Amino acid sequence: MESLKTINVLDESLRLAWLESSQESDSFFSDLDLNIILESGYSSSMTLEKKRLLLEALFSKLSSFSLGQLITNSIQLTSLSDKEVASQTNLPISVLEELKADSIFPNNIPVILFHNLLRLLGIPFKSVDQAAWKTFDIIKSRAFLSGIKFMNTEPAFRRKQNISQESLIKINKSADGRELFENEDSLKKYLNKLENLMNN
Amino acid sequence: MDYLEILDLVNRKDKKCLEILYTTYGSKLFSYAVEKWSLSEDDAWAVVYQTLDTLILKLSEYKFESKNHFENFIFKVFTNFLRQFYRSTRRQQSDILFVSMDQYIPTYDEYTKNELSVLEIEKKDFEEYYKSGKIKNPLLIELQKGLEKLDDIERSLLLLRAQNFSYAEIAEFLRIDNNQLKVRHHRAIKKLLKLLSNVKKQ
């Protein structure tokens, strides 16, 4: 019979306290913690095969464009202004700006209007497919990071640009029903619909 | 390599940044997750992958004022994923036996045993945390406050021991005599429990 794993209640309580505190700006986690972790000698290490997989997976993320980058680059290749793009595709200019800043899930945009935009900019579906997932990850990680409290000086080291509190609130807002569409399944369905439209 | 150079490589989407982030942080964080938090190698891999993935996606959106800021950011991203996977690992473990401290550490004196008995933290309290990520038991909440009242050495000692660092390792990190550490550890526990029992009596 397999023996039970015994856990000391106090140690487990301390571990939970540490984990929770590490997320707070005034945590008792200190620079010492990171030094200890980085300078400790360990007997285990990641296998070379797993390291290779890790770096390959990360490289594919690093080298791909987000939707915002893709749209920005494509607009630059045309002689059109944002206003003209917005007017020719019937997209509100504010939505186009949000798309360029990767601060809106693409599936929040009516698929026909998004299709108009891609057709105008000559962006093929394959590129959009990959970029949409990168944008999805960016927005998710932005929402995730907004829940972490950094050092006390946080506001001073954040740039003013596209990760304003306003946009974070928008991402996290749950009262407007957007959250119903802001998940993997919805994005998959949306991209399927878009692919059908683009192929017809 | 200087953190500014790492940031520059990330901003330029230079592949070298991945190897450097992995070597400087990822590989150590992986071993730490496996050895000190008992995560499986697959889970530790996922924690490191998600941490580095978040870094390459987000580092360019932040401005860091010092190496400390930069590393603080990395560590917070990492601990958030560690926290998620630790809770998930615990949720899946059916072979856990929570042992109260007085039984687990027989060398405690009677006074400490009595003090320990006030700590009514049960399996369900932990299970609630593993499930929801929220600490609801008032004693666990007080424990966090109690830790803040300890001095730096006592607090580090308790937290590092709870993470399976040996007395020898802790002595080296804290630059204190290893011979005194066990005694100091027990004293720190007593002090913390005393703070908790005072709260409980109120």
Tab-separated table of N, CA, C and O in Angstrom, chain A residues 12-54:
chain	number	residue	atom	x	y	z
A	12	GLU	N	2.755	24.144	5.766
A	12	GLU	CA	1.849	24.403	4.637
A	12	GLU	C	1.223	25.795	4.780
A	12	GLU	O	1.082	26.526	3.802
A	13	SER	N	0.886	26.159	6.012
A	13	SER	CA	0.313	27.501	6.239
A	13	SER	C	1.320	28.577	5.853
A	13	SER	O	0.965	29.594	5.263
A	14	LEU	N	2.575	28.329	6.196
A	14	LEU	CA	3.620	29.311	5.858
A	14	LEU	C	3.835	29.384	4.352
A	14	LEU	O	4.033	30.466	3.784
A	15	ARG	N	3.757	28.235	3.685
A	15	ARG	CA	3.917	28.237	2.225
A	15	ARG	C	2.799	29.056	1.570
A	15	ARG	O	3.047	29.854	0.671
A	16	LEU	N	1.587	28.849	2.055
A	16	LEU	CA	0.460	29.606	1.477
A	16	LEU	C	0.638	31.098	1.749
A	16	LEU	O	0.378	31.936	0.876
A	17	ALA	N	1.079	31.405	2.974
A	17	ALA	CA	1.283	32.822	3.319
A	17	ALA	C	2.328	33.441	2.397
A	17	ALA	O	2.159	34.567	1.919
A	18	TRP	N	3.366	32.691	2.125
A	18	TRP	CA	4.433	33.205	1.245
A	18	TRP	C	3.919	33.391	-0.182
A	18	TRP	O	4.169	34.421	-0.825
A	19	LEU	N	3.190	32.391	-0.678
A	19	LEU	CA	2.670	32.478	-2.042
A	19	LEU	C	1.740	33.681	-2.197
A	19	LEU	O	1.815	34.411	-3.177
A	20	GLU	N	0.876	33.855	-1.216
A	20	GLU	CA	-0.064	34.973	-1.303
A	20	GLU	C	0.651	36.299	-1.162
A	20	GLU	O	0.375	37.250	-1.872
A	21	SER	N	1.600	36.337	-0.230
A	21	SER	CA	2.313	37.590	-0.006
A	21	SER	C	3.159	37.989	-1.209
A	21	SER	O	3.348	39.175	-1.482
A	22	SER	N	3.654	36.989	-1.937
A	22	SER	CA	4.529	37.310	-3.066
A	22	SER	C	3.799	38.104	-4.144
A	22	SER	O	4.416	38.707	-5.003
A	23	GLN	N	2.471	38.128	-4.083
A	23	GLN	CA	1.701	38.876	-5.069
A	23	GLN	C	1.394	40.304	-4.625
A	23	GLN	O	0.841	41.087	-5.366
A	24	GLU	N	1.719	40.610	-3.393
A	24	GLU	CA	1.397	41.936	-2.864
A	24	GLU	C	2.574	42.892	-3.040
A	24	GLU	O	3.723	42.470	-3.018
A	25	SER	N	2.264	44.186	-3.134
A	25	SER	CA	3.357	45.150	-3.291
A	25	SER	C	4.131	45.322	-1.994
A	25	SER	O	5.313	45.615	-1.992
A	26	ASP	N	3.464	45.133	-0.857
A	26	ASP	CA	4.173	45.292	0.412
A	26	ASP	C	4.445	43.920	1.036
A	26	ASP	O	4.288	43.695	2.222
A	27	SER	N	4.833	42.970	0.190
A	27	SER	CA	5.016	41.602	0.661
A	27	SER	C	6.265	41.466	1.517
A	27	SER	O	7.143	42.319	1.498
A	28	PHE	N	6.334	40.376	2.265
A	28	PHE	CA	7.568	40.123	2.980
A	28	PHE	C	8.552	39.363	2.101
A	28	PHE	O	9.618	38.976	2.523
A	29	PHE	N	8.164	39.187	0.850
A	29	PHE	CA	9.120	38.692	-0.122
A	29	PHE	C	10.142	39.818	-0.335
A	29	PHE	O	9.805	40.983	-0.391
A	30	SER	N	11.397	39.459	-0.426
A	30	SER	CA	12.413	40.493	-0.590
A	30	SER	C	13.382	40.085	-1.695
A	30	SER	O	13.289	38.995	-2.252
A	31	ASP	N	14.327	40.989	-1.977
A	31	ASP	CA	15.338	40.666	-2.977
A	31	ASP	C	16.092	39.412	-2.579
A	31	ASP	O	16.597	38.673	-3.409
A	32	LEU	N	16.127	39.193	-1.260
A	32	LEU	CA	16.825	38.018	-0.733
A	32	LEU	C	16.224	36.733	-1.319
A	32	LEU	O	16.944	35.815	-1.699
A	33	ASP	N	14.896	36.708	-1.411
A	33	ASP	CA	14.240	35.495	-1.922
A	33	ASP	C	14.736	35.118	-3.306
A	33	ASP	O	15.032	33.966	-3.566
A	34	LEU	N	14.812	36.125	-4.175
A	34	LEU	CA	15.237	35.826	-5.539
A	34	LEU	C	16.709	35.420	-5.564
A	34	LEU	O	17.080	34.475	-6.268
A	35	ASN	N	17.510	36.100	-4.764
A	35	ASN	CA	18.927	35.718	-4.703
A	35	ASN	C	19.079	34.276	-4.245
A	35	ASN	O	19.883	33.518	-4.791
A	36	ILE	N	18.309	33.920	-3.247
A	36	ILE	CA	18.393	32.557	-2.719
A	36	ILE	C	18.012	31.550	-3.801
A	36	ILE	O	18.688	30.550	-4.010
A	37	ILE	N	16.929	31.850	-4.480
A	37	ILE	CA	16.461	30.928	-5.518
A	37	ILE	C	17.479	30.808	-6.653
A	37	ILE	O	17.769	29.719	-7.134
A	38	LEU	N	18.033	31.946	-7.034
A	38	LEU	CA	18.951	31.919	-8.173
A	38	LEU	C	20.335	31.383	-7.810
A	38	LEU	O	21.043	30.868	-8.670
A	39	GLU	N	20.690	31.506	-6.550
A	39	GLU	CA	22.043	31.094	-6.183
A	39	GLU	C	22.114	29.713	-5.543
A	39	GLU	O	23.193	29.200	-5.288
A	40	SER	N	20.972	29.116	-5.271
A	40	SER	CA	20.976	27.783	-4.649
A	40	SER	C	21.556	26.743	-5.607
A	40	SER	O	21.412	26.871	-6.821
A	41	GLY	N	22.160	25.731	-5.021
A	41	GLY	CA	22.605	24.617	-5.849
A	41	GLY	C	21.475	23.598	-5.910
A	41	GLY	O	20.883	23.272	-4.882
A	42	TYR	N	21.125	23.162	-7.092
A	42	TYR	CA	20.025	22.195	-7.232
A	42	TYR	C	20.549	20.900	-7.833
A	42	TYR	O	21.495	20.925	-8.627
A	43	SER	N	19.909	19.803	-7.467
A	43	SER	CA	20.354	18.532	-8.028
A	43	SER	C	19.583	18.184	-9.304
A	43	SER	O	20.010	17.360	-10.094
A	44	SER	N	18.422	18.832	-9.479
A	44	SER	CA	17.636	18.524	-10.687
A	44	SER	C	17.803	19.646	-11.712
A	44	SER	O	18.097	20.783	-11.340
A	45	SER	N	17.604	19.292	-12.965
A	45	SER	CA	17.612	20.342	-13.994
A	45	SER	C	16.742	19.889	-15.162
A	45	SER	O	16.431	18.695	-15.291
A	46	MET	N	16.377	20.832	-15.988
A	46	MET	CA	15.524	20.499	-17.127
A	46	MET	C	16.351	19.684	-18.124
A	46	MET	O	17.521	20.005	-18.364
A	47	THR	N	15.743	18.645	-18.686
A	47	THR	CA	16.494	17.842	-19.658
A	47	THR	C	16.751	18.671	-20.916
A	47	THR	O	16.016	19.635	-21.192
A	48	LEU	N	17.763	18.284	-21.666
A	48	LEU	CA	18.092	19.050	-22.875
A	48	LEU	C	16.936	19.050	-23.869
A	48	LEU	O	16.664	20.044	-24.529
A	49	GLU	N	16.228	17.912	-23.926
A	49	GLU	CA	15.105	17.800	-24.856
A	49	GLU	C	13.993	18.779	-24.468
A	49	GLU	O	13.419	19.467	-25.318
A	50	LYS	N	13.727	18.834	-23.167
A	50	LYS	CA	12.669	19.749	-22.709
A	50	LYS	C	13.097	21.200	-22.882
A	50	LYS	O	12.273	22.067	-23.167
A	51	LYS	N	14.367	21.455	-22.697
A	51	LYS	CA	14.866	22.822	-22.895
A	51	LYS	C	14.697	23.224	-24.372
A	51	LYS	O	14.268	24.329	-24.686
A	52	ARG	N	15.023	22.268	-25.260
A	52	ARG	CA	14.891	22.544	-26.697
A	52	ARG	C	13.430	22.866	-27.039
A	52	ARG	O	13.138	23.838	-27.729
A	53	LEU	N	12.521	22.054	-26.503
A	53	LEU	CA	11.092	22.285	-26.764
A	53	LEU	C	10.652	23.650	-26.235
A	53	LEU	O	9.889	24.367	-26.880
A	54	LEU	N	11.145	23.972	-25.071
A	54	LEU	CA	10.796	25.252	-24.446
A	54	LEU	C	11.244	26.425	-25.315
A	54	LEU	O	10.452	27.319	-25.633
